[in-house]
PDB file of C-alpha atoms in Angstrom:
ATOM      1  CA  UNK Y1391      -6.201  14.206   7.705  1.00  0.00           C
ATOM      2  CA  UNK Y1392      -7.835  12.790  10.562  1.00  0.00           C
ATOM      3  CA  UNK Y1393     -10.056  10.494   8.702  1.00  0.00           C
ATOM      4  CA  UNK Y1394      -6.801   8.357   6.930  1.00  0.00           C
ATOM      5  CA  UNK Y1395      -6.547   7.208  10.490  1.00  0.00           C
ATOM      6  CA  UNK Y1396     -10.011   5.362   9.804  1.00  0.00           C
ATOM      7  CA  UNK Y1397     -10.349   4.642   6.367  1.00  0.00           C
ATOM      8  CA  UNK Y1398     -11.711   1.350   6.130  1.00  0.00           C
ATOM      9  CA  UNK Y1399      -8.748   0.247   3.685  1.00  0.00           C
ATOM     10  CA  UNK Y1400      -5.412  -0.767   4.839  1.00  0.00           C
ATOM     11  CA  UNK Y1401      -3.081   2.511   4.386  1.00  0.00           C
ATOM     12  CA  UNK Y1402       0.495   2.293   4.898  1.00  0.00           C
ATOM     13  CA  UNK Y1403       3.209   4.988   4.042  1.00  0.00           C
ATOM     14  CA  UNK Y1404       6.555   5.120   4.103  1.00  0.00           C
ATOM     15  CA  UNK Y1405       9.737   7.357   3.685  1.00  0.00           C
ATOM     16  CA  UNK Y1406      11.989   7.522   0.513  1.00  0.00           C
ATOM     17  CA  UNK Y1407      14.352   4.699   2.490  1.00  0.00           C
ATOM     18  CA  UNK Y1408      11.532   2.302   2.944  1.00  0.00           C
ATOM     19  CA  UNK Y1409      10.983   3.138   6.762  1.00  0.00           C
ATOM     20  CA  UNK Y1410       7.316   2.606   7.476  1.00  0.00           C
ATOM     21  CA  UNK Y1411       6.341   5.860   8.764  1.00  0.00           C
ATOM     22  CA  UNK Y1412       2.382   5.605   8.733  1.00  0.00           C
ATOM     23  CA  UNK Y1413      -0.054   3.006   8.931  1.00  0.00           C
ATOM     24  CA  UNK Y1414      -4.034   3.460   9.369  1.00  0.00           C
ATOM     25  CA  UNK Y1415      -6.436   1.319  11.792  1.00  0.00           C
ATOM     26  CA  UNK Y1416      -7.246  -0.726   9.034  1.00  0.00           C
ATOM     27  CA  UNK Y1417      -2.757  -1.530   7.919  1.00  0.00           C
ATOM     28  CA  UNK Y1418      -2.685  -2.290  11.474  1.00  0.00           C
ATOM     29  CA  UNK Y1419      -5.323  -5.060  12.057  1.00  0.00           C
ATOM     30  CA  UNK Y1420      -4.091  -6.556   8.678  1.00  0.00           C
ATOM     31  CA  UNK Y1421      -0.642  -6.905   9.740  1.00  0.00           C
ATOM     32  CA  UNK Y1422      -1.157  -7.812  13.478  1.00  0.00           C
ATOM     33  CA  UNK Y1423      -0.239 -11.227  12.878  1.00  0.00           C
ATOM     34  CA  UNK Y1424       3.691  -9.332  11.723  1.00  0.00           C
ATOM     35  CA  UNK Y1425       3.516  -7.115  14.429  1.00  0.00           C
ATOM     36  CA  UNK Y1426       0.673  -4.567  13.591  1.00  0.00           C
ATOM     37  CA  UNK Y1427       1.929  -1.290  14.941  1.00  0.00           C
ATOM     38  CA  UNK Y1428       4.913  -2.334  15.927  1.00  0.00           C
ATOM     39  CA  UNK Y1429       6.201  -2.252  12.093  1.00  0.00           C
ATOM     40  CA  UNK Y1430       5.754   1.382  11.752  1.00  0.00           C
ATOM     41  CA  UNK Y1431       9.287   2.407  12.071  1.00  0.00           C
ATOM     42  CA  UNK Y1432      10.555  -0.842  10.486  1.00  0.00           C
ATOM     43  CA  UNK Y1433      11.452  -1.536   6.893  1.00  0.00           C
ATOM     44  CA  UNK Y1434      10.032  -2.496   3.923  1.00  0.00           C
ATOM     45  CA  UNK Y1435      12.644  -4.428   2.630  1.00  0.00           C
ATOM     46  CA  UNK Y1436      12.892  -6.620   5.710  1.00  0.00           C
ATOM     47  CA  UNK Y1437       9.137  -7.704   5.030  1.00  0.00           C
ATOM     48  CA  UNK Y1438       9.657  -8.358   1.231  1.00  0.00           C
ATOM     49  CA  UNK Y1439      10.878 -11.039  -0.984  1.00  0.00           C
ATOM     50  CA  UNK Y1440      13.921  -9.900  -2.835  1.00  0.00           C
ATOM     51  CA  UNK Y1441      11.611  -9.306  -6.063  1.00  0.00           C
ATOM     52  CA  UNK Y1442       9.162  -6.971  -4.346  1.00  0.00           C
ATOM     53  CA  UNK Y1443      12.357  -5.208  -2.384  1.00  0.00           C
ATOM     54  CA  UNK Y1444      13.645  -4.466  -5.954  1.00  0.00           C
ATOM     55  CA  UNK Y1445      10.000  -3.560  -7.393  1.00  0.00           C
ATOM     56  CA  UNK Y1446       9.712  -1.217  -4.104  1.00  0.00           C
ATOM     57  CA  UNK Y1447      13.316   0.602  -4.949  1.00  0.00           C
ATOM     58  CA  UNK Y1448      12.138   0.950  -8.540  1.00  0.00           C
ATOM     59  CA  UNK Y1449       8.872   2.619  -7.664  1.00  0.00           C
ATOM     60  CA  UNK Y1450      10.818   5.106  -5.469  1.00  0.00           C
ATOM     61  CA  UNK Y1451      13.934   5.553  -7.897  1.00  0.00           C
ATOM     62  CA  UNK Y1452      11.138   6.775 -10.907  1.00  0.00           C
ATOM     63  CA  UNK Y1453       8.296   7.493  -9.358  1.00  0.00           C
ATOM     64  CA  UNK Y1454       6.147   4.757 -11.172  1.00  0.00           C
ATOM     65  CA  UNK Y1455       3.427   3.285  -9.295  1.00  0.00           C
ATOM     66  CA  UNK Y1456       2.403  -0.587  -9.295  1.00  0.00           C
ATOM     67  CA  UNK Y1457      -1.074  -1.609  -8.868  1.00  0.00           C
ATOM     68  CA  UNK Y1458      -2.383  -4.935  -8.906  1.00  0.00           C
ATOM     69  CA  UNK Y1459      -5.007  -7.730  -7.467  1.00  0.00           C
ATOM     70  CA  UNK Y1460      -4.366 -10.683  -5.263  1.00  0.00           C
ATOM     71  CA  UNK Y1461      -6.220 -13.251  -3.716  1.00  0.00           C
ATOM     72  CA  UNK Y1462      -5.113 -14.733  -0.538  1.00  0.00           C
ATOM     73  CA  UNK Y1463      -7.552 -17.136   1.607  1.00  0.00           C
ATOM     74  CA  UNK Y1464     -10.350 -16.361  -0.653  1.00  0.00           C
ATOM     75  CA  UNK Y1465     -10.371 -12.893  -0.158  1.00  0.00           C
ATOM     76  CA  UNK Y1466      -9.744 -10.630  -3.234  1.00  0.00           C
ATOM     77  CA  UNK Y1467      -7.695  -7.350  -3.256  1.00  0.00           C
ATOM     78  CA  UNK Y1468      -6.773  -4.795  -5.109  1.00  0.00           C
ATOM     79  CA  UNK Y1469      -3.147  -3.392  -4.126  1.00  0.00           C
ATOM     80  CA  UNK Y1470      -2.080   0.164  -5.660  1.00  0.00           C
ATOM     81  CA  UNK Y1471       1.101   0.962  -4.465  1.00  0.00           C
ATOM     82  CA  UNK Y1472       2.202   5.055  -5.391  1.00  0.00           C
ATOM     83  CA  UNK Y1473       5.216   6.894  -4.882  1.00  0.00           C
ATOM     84  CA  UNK Y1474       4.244  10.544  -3.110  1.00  0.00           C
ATOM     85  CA  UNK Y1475       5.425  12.790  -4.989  1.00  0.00           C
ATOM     86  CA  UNK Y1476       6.368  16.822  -3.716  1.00  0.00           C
ATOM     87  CA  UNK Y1477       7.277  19.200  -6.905  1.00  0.00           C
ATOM     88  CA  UNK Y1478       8.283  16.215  -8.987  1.00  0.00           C
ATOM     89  CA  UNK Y1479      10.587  14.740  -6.000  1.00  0.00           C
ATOM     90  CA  UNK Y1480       9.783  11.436  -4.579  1.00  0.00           C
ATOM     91  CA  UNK Y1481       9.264  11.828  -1.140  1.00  0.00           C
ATOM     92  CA  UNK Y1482       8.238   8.310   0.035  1.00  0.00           C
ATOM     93  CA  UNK Y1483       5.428   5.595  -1.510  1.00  0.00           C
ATOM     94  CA  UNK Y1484       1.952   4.699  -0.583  1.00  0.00           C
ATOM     95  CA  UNK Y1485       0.345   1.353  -0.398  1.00  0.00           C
ATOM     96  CA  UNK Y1486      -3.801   1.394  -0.273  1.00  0.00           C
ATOM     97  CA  UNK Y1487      -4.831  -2.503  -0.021  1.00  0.00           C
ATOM     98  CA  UNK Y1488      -8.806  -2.865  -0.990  1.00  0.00           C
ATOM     99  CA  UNK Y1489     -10.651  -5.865   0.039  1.00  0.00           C
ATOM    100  CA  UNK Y1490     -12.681  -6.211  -3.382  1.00  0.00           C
ATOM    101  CA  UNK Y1491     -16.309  -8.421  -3.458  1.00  0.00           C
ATOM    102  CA  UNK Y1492     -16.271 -11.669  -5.274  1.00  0.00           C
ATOM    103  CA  UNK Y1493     -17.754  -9.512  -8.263  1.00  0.00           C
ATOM    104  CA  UNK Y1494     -16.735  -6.082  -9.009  1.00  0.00           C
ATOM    105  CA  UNK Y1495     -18.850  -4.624 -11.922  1.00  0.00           C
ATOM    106  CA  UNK Y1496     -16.929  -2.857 -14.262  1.00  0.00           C
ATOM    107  CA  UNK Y1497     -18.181  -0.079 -16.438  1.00  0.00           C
ATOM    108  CA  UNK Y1498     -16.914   1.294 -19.783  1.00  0.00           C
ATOM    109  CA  UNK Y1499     -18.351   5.236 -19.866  1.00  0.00           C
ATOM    110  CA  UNK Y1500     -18.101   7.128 -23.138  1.00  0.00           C
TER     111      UNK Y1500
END
């Protein structure tokens, strides 16, 4: 699993609490300015607005996953936040943050 650790997208894990256990290179150059590193071990809830706290809890409580894009100073990205899952259990949730180009094709296969 050695190669999480430099996946060029922001990956950041954390326990069924909301305790940030992991966080790749990449989750911890985009959250330097909040303390980079220093947040693994910290909680998600303290980070969040109250409506992302209580999407966070729901997303653990059923296992559902959330994905969505953003765009913040111009730069587009795709968020897909996923609860791990062990036999049916959830075990903790996983946010992937990829920085999408101004134009992503899409492509409808049959």
């Amino acid at each position: 699993m050695e190669w999480i650790k430099h996946f060029p997208h922001a990956v950041t894990v954390a326990d069924p609490d909301g305790k940030v256990t992991f966080m790749n290179d990449k989750a911890i150059q985009t959250f330097a300015d909040h303390g980079g590193a220093a947040l693994i071990g910290s909680s998600l809830y303290d980070c969040h607005k109250p409506s992302s706290v209580e999407k966070i809890k729901h997303m653990l409580a059923t296992g559902e996953s959330n994905i969505y894009t953003i765009e913040k100073a111009g730069v587009k990205k795709m968020i897909v936040q996923q609860p791990l899952l062990d036999e049916g259990k959830v075990t903790g949730i996983v946010e992937i943050s990829i920085v999408l180009p101004p134009e992503v094709p899409h492509f409808v296969r049959g």
